[in-house]
Coordinates of C-alpha atoms and ligand atoms in Angstrom, one line a residue:
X22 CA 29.6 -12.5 -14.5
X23 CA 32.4 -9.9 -14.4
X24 CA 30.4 -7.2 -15.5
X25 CA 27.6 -7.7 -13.1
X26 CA 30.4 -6.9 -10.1
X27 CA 32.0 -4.1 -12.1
X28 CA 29.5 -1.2 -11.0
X29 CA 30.6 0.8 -14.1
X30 CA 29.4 -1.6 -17.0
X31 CA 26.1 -2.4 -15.2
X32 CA 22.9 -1.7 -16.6
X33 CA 19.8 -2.4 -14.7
X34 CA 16.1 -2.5 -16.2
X35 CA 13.4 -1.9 -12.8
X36 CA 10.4 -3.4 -14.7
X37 CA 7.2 -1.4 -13.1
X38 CA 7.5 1.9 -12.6
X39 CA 5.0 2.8 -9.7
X40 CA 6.2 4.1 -6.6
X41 CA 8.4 2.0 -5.4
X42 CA 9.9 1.2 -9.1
X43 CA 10.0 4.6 -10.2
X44 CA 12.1 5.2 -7.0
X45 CA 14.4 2.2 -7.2
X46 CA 15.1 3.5 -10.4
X47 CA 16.3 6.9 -9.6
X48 CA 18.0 6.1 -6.6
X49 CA 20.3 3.6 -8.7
X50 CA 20.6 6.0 -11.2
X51 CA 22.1 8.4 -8.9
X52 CA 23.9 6.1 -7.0
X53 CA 26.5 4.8 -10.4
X54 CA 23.9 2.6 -12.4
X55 CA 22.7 3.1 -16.1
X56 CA 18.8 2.4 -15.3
X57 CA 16.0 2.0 -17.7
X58 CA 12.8 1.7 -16.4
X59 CA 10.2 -0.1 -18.1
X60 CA 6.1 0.3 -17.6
X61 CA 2.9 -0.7 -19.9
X62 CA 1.8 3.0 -19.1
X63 CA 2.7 5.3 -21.9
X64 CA 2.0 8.4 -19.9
X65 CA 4.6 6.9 -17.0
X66 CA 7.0 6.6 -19.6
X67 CA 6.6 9.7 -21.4
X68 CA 7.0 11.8 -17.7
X69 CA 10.1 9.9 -16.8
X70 CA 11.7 10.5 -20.2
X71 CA 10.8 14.0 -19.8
X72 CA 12.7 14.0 -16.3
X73 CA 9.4 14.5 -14.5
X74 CA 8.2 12.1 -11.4
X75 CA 4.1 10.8 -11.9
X76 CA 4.3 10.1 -7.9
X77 CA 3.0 12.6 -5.7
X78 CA 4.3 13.3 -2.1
X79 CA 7.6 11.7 -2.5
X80 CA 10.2 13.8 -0.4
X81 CA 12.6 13.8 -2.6
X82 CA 12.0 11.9 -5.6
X83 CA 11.2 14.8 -8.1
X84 CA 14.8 15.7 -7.6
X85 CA 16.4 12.4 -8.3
X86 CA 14.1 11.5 -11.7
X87 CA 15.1 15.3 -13.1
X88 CA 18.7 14.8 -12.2
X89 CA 19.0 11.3 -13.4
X90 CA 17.8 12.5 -16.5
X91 CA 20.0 15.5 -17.0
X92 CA 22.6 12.8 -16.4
X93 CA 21.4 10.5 -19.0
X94 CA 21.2 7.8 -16.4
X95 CA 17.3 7.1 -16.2
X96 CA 15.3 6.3 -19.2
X97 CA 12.0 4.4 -20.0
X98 CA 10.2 2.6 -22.0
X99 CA 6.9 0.5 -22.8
X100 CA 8.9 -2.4 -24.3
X101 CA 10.1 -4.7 -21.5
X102 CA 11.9 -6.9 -23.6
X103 CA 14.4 -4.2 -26.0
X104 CA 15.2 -2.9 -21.9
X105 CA 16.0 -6.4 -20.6
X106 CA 18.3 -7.3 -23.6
X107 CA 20.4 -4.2 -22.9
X108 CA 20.7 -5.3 -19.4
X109 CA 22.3 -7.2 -16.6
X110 CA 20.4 -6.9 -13.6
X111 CA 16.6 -7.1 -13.7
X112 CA 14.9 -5.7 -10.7
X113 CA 10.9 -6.7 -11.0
X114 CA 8.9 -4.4 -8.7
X115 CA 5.5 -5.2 -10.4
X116 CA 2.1 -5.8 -8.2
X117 CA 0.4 -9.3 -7.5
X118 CA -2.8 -8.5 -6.3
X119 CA -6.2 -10.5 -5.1
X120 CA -9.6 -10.0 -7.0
X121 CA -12.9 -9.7 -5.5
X122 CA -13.2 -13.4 -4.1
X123 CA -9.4 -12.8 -2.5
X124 CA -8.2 -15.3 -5.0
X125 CA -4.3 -14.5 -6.0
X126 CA -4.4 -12.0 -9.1
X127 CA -0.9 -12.5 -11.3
X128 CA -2.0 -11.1 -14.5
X129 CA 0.2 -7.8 -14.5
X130 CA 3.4 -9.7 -13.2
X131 CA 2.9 -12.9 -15.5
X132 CA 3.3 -10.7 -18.4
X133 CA 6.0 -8.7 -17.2
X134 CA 7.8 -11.8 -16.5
X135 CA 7.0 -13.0 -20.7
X136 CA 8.6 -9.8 -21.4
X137 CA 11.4 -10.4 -19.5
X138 CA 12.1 -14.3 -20.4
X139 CA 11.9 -13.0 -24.1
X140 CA 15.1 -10.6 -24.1
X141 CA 17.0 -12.2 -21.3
X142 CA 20.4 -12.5 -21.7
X143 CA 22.9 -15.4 -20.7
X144 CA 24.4 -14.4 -17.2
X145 CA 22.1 -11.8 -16.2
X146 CA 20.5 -10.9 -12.6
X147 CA 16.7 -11.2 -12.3
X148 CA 15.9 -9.9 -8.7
X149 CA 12.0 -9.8 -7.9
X150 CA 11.0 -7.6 -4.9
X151 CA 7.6 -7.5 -5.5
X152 CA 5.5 -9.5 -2.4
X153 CA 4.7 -13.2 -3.7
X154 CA 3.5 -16.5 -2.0
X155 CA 5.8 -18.4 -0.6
X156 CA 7.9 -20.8 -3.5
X157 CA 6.3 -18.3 -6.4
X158 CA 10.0 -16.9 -7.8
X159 CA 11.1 -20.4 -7.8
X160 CA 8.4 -22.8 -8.7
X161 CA 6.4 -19.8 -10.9
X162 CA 8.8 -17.5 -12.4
X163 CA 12.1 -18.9 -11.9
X164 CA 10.6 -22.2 -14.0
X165 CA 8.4 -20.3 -16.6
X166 CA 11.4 -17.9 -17.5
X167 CA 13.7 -21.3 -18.1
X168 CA 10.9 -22.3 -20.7
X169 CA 10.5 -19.4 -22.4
X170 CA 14.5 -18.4 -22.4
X171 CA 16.1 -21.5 -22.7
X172 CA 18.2 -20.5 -20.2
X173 CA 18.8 -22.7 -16.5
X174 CA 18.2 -20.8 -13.3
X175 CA 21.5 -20.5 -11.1
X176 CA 23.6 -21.9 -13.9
X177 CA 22.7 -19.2 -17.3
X178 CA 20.7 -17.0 -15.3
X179 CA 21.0 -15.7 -11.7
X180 CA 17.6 -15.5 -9.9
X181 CA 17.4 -13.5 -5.9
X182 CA 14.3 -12.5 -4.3
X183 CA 14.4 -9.3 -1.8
X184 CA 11.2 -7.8 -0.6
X185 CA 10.7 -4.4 -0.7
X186 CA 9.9 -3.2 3.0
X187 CA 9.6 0.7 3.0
X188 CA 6.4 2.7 3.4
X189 CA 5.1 4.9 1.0
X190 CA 6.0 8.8 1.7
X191 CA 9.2 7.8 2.9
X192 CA 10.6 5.6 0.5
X193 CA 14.1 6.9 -0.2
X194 CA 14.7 7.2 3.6
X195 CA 13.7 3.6 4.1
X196 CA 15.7 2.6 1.1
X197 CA 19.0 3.5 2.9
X198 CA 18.2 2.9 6.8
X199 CA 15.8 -0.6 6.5
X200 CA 18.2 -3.7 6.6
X201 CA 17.5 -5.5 2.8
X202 CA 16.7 -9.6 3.1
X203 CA 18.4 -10.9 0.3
X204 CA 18.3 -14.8 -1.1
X205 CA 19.4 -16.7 -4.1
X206 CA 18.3 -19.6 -5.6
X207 CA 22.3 -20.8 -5.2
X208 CA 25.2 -18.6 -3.7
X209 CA 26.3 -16.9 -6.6
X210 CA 23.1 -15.4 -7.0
X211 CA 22.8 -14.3 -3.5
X212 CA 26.4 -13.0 -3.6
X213 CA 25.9 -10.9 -6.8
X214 CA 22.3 -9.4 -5.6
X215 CA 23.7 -8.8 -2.4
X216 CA 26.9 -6.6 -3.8
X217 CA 24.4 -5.0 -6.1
X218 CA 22.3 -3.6 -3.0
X219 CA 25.0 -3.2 -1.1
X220 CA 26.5 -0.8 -4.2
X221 CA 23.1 0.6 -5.3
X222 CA 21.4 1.5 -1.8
X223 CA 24.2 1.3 0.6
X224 CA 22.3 -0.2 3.6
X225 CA 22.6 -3.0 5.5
X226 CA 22.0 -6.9 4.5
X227 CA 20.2 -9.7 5.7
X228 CA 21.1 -12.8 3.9
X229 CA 18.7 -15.4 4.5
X230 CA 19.4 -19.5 2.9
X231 CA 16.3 -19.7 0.8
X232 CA 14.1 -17.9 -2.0
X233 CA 11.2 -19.3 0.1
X234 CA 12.5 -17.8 3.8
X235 CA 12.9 -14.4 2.2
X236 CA 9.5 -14.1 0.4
X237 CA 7.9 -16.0 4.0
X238 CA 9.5 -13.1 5.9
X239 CA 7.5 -10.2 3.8
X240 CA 3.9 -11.7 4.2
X241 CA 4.9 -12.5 7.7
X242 CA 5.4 -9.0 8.7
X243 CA 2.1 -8.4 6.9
X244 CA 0.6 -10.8 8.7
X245 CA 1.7 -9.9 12.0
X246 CA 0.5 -6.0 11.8
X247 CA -2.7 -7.3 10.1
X248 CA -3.1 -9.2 13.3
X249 CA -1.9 -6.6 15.8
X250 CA -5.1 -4.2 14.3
X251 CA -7.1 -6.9 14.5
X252 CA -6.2 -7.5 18.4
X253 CA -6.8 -3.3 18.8
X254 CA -9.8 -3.8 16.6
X255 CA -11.1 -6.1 19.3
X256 CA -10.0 -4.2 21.8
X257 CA -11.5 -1.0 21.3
X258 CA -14.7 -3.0 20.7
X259 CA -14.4 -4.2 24.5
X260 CA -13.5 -0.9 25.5
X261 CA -16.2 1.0 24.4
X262 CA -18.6 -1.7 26.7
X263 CA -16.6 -0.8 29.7
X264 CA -16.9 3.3 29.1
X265 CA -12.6 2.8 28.6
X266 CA -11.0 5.2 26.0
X267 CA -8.9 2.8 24.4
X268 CA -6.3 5.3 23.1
X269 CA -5.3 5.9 26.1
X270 CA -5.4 2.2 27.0
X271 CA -2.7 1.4 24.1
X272 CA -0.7 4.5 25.2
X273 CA -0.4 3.0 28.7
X274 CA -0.1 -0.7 27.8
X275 CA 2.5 0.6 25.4
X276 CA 4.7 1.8 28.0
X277 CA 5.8 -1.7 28.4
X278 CA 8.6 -2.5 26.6
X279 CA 7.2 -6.2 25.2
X280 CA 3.5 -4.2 24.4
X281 CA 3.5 -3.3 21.2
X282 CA 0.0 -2.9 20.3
X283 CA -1.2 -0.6 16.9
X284 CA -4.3 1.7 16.7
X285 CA -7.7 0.3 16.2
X286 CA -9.4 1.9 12.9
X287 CA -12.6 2.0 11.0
X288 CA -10.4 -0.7 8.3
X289 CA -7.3 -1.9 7.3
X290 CA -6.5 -0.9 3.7
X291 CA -4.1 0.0 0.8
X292 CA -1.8 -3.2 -1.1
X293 CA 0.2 -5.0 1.6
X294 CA -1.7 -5.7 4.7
X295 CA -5.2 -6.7 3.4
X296 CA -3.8 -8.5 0.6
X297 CA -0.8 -10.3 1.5
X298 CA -2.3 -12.9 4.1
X299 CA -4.3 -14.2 1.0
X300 CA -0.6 -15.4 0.1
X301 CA -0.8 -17.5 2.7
X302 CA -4.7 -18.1 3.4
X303 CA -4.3 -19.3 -0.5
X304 CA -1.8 -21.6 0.4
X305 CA -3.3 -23.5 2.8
X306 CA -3.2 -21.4 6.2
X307 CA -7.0 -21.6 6.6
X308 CA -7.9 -21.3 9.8
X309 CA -6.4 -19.8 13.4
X310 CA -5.3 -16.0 13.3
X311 CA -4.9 -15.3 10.0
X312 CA -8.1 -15.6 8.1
X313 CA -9.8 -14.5 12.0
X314 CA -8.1 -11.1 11.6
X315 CA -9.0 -10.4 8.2
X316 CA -12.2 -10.6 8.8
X317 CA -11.9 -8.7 12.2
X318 CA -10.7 -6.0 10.1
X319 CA -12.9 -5.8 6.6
X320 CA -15.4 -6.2 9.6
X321 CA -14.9 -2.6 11.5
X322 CA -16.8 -0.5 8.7
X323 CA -20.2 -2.0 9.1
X324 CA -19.6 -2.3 12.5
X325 CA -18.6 1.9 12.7
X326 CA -21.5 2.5 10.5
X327 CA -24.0 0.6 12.9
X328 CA -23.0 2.2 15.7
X329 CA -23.8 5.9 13.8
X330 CA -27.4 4.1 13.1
X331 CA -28.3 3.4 17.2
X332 CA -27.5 6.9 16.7
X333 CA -29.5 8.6 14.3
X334 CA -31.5 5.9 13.2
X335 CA -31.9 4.6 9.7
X336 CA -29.4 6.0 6.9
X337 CA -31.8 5.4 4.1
X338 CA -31.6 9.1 2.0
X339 CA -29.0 10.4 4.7
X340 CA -26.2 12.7 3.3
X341 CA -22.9 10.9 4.3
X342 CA -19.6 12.1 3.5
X343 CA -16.5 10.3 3.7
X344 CA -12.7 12.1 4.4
X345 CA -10.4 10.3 2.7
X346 CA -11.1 8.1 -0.5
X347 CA -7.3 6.7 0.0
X348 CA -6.5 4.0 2.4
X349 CA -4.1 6.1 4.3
X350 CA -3.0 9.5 5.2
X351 CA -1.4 11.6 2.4
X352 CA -1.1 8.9 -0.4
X353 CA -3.1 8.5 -3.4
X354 CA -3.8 5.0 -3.6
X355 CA -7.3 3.4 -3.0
X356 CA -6.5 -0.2 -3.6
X357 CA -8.8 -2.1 -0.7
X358 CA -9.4 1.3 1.3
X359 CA -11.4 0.9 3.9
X360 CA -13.4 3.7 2.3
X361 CA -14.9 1.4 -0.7
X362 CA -16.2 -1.0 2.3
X363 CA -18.2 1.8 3.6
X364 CA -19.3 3.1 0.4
X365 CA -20.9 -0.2 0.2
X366 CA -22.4 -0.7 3.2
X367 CA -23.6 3.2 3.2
X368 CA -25.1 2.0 -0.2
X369 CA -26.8 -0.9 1.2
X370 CA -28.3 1.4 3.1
X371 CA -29.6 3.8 1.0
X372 CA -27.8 6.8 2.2
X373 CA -26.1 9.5 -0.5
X374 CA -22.9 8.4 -0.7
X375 CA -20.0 12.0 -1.0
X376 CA -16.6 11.3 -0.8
X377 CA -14.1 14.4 -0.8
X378 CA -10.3 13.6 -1.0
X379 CA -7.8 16.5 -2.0
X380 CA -5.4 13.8 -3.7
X381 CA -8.3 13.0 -6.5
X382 CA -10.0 14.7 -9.4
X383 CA -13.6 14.5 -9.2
X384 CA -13.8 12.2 -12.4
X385 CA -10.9 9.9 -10.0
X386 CA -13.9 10.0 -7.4
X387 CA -16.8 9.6 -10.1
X388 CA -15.4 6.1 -10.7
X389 CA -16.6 5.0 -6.9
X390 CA -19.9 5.7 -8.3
X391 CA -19.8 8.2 -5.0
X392 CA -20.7 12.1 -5.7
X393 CA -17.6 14.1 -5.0
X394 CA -18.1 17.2 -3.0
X395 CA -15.7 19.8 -2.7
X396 CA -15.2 21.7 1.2
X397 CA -15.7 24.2 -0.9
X398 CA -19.4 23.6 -1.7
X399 CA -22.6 25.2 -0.5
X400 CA -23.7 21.3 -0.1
X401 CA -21.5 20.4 2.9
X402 CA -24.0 22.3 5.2
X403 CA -26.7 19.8 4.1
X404 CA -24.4 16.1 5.4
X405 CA -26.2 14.6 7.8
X406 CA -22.8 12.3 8.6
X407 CA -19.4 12.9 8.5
X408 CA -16.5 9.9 8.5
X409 CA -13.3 10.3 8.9
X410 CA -11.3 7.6 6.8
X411 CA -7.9 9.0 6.1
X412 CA -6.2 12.0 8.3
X413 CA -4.8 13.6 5.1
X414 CA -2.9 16.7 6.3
X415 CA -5.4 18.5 4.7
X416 CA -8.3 18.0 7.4
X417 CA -5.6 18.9 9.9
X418 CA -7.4 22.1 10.2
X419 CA -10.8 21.4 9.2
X420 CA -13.6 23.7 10.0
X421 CA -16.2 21.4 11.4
X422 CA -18.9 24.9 11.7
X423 CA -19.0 24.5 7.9
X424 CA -21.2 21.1 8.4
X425 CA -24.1 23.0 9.9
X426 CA -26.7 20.3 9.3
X427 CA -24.2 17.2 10.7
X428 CA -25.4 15.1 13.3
X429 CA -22.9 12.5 13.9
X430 CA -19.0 13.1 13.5
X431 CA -17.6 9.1 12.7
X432 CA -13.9 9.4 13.3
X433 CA -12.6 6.6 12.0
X434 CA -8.5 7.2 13.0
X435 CA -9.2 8.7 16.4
X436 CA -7.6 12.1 14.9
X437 CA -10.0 15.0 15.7
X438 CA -10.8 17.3 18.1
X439 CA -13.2 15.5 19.9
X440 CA -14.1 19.0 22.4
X441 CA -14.9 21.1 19.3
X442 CA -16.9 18.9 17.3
X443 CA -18.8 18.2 21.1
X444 CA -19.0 22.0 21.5
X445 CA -20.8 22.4 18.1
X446 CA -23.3 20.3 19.3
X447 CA -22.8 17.2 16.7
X448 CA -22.5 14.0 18.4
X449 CA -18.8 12.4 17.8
X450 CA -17.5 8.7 18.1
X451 CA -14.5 7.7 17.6
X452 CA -12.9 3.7 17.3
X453 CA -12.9 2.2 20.9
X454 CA -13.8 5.9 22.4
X455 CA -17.6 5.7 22.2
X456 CA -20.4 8.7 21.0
X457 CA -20.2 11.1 23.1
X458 CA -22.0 14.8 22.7
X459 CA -25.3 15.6 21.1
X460 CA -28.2 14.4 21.3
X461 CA -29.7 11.1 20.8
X462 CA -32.3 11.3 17.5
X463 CA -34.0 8.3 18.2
Ligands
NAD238 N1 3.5 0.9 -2.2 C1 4.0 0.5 -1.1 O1 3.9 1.1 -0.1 C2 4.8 -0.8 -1.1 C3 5.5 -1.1 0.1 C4 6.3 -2.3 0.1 C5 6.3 -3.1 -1.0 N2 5.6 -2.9 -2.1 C6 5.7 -3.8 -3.2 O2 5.9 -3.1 -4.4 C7 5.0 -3.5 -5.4 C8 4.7 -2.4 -6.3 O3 4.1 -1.3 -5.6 P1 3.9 0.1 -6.2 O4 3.3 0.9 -5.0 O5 5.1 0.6 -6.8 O6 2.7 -0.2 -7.3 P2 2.1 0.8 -8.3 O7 0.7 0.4 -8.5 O8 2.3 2.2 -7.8 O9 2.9 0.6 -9.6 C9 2.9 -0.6 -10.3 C10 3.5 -0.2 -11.7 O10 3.6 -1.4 -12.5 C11 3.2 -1.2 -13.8 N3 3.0 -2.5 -14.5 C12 1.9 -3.3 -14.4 N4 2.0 -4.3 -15.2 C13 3.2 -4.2 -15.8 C14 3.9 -5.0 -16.7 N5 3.4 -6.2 -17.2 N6 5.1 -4.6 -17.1 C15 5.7 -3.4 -16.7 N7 5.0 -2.6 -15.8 C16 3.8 -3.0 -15.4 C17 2.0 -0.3 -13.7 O11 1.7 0.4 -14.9 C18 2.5 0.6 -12.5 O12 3.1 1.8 -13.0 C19 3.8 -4.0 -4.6 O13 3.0 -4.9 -5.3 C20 4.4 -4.6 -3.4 O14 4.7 -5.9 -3.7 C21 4.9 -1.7 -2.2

């Protein structure tokens, strides 16, 4: 194991090169490490080997791909297994996700993990950060790799889980100032991925005893915040019944140093919080909080959307645009955005569906089987209903006079200017602030 602890010799392979990958990569390319990076997207591959960065609003990660590649420290490839057998550390950063019926979706992860099994070397690190089920880098990939390598976990092979914590926008910030949970399946392969983080990212370490405590801790925190919406969730539900503006509400009760309540929204979305308490809904947690609060949550869309209908009545042939395809300000990633719950319901209802999103090309938006419409175009005078779903900087500044035909103003983040939209005489209604303004149609 000597050359794993000598910095110099080390070569690592990050297997998935999204945005968390792509940034692992070039922060441990600039930080010592020969890093190849390898991804079943050709076009990934091609932009990293040209020195260019395929994720958008990164602060700062354009800079480290191009000069990780000036260097000749960060390559790629398409062909896992020719990167793992030039390795010593394997960092695997690829997605588990759930399908329609929530049921646990390892298809891209499975494979990667083949891949990986087929060039491993004797003595190497494998360190998976992506979120998993309790037991799964163990009992799932820990085992399968042993079959397919020939090679015995914590004796041939070193095998650590650390989950990857940071949010998205602020990755290489996070990567340096979050602690890093850190387990082995025995202690030399908590030692050695610990002195690797420790070298690559420089931030402080939390070593936890098991595989399975580190990989709980993850879908915990996902859990608990999934939770904590659903609480506002309900909250601003009760607070619109009393006439109580429940930003205002949190704001106060947050002044308490044990209150830590999050804001209420029109959904809970993107690839951590609606899709990691599957891991443990799955597993057997099913009943009490957990399952409750997804449903709280997948639950807010149809509720915002019925509260537009006392409104304005029935939606059928309405013009309804949605803000925000994403799941959250400023990102591009749709996965579970609270946006395709509404297209849905909208659709059940026989309204036109427009969804505009500065982060997407209008063939991106196409696929949502949505029309997109551009601020630019004549046909935003003729929306009946505009919904706020992600506060992209974008709409910071939005002219609301531009919807001359809108009725109802859905803000699904509490974000807007509630006085302007009021003063041009559309109705507006906010998550746990009630419709105020306007005029009602029925
Ligand atoms: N994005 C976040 O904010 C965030 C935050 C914390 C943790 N995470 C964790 O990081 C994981 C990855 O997130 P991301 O945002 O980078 O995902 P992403 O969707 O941006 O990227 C995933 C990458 O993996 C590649 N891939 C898929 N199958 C592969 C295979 N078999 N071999 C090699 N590459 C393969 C894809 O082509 C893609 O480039 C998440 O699943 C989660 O566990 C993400």
């Amino acid at each position: 194991m000597g050359e794993i602890q000598s910095k110099s010799l080390s070569s690592v392979t990050v297997v998935g090169l999204g945005k968390i990958g792509l940034t692992l990569a070039a922060v441990f390319a600039n930080n010592g490490y020969r890093v190849v990076g390898a991804d079943i997207n050709k076009d990934v591959v091609t932009s990293v080997n040209q020195g260019r960065s395929h994720i958008n609003n990164e602060p700062g990660l354009d800079k480290l791909v191009l000069n990780a590649h000036k260097n000749k420290t960060l390559s790629a490839t398409t062909v896992t297994t020719d990167a793992v057998r030039e390795s010593n550390i394997i960092i695997v950063i690829v997605p588990v996700l759930v399908d329609k019926q929530n049921k646990i979706d390892y298809q891209f992860i499975d494979r990667a993990v083949e891949d990986i099994a087929k060039g491993l070397n004797k003595d190497s690190l494998i360190v998976f950060e992506t979120t998993l089920p309790p037991g799964d880098t163990r009992s799932r990939f820990g085992k399968k790799i042993e079959e397919i390598s020939g090679l015995n976990m914590g004796e041939d092979f070193y095998l650590a889980y650390s989950p990857e914590r940071v949010y998205s926008n602020q990755i290489i910030r996070d990567l340096k100032n979050y602690p890093k949970v850190v387990s082995g399946v025995n202690k030399q392969s908590l030692d050695l991925a610990a002195d690797f983080y420790s070298n690559s990212l420089q931030c402080e370490l939390i070593k936890v005893s098991s595989l399975e405590t580190a990989e709980f801790s993850k879908v915990a925190e996902c859990v608990y915040r999934d939770v904590n919406i659903a609480l506002a969730n309900e909250l601003a539900q009760f607070a619109e019944e009393k006439e109580v503006n429940i930003s205002e509400v949190i704001t106060a009760s947050n002044s308490q140093p044990y209150s830590h309540i999050h804001s209420p929204g029109i959904g809970v979305g993107g690839h951590c919080i609606p899709i990691y308490p599957y891991f443990f809904i799955n597993k057997g947690l099913t009943e009490g909080l957990t399952p409750l609060s997804r449903h709280v949550n997948d639950n807010m869309a149809p509720y915002a959307i019925s509260k537009v209908e006392k409104r304005i009545g029935s939606l059928e042939n309405k013009n309804v645009l949605i803000l925000g395809l994403s799941y959250r300000e400023n990102v591009k990633e749709p996965t579970k955005s609270s946006s395709l719950l509404l297209i849905d319901h909208l659709k059940e209802k026989e309204a036109n569906v427009f969804v505009n999103d500065p982060l997407f090309t209008e063939s991106e938006v196409i696929e949502y089987s949505v029309l997109p419409l551009s601020l630019d175009d004549r046909l935003v005078s003729e929306m009946d209903v505009v919904i706020l779903q992600a506060f992209h900087d974008q709409y910071r500044n939005i002219d609301f006079s531009q919807f001359k035909n809108c009725k109802v103003v859905l803000d699904g983040r509490n974000k807007l200017n509630k006085d302007e939209i009021i003063e041009l005489g559309m109705m507006y209604e906010g998550i746990g602030i009630g419709l105020e303004g306007g005029h009602d149609e029925r």
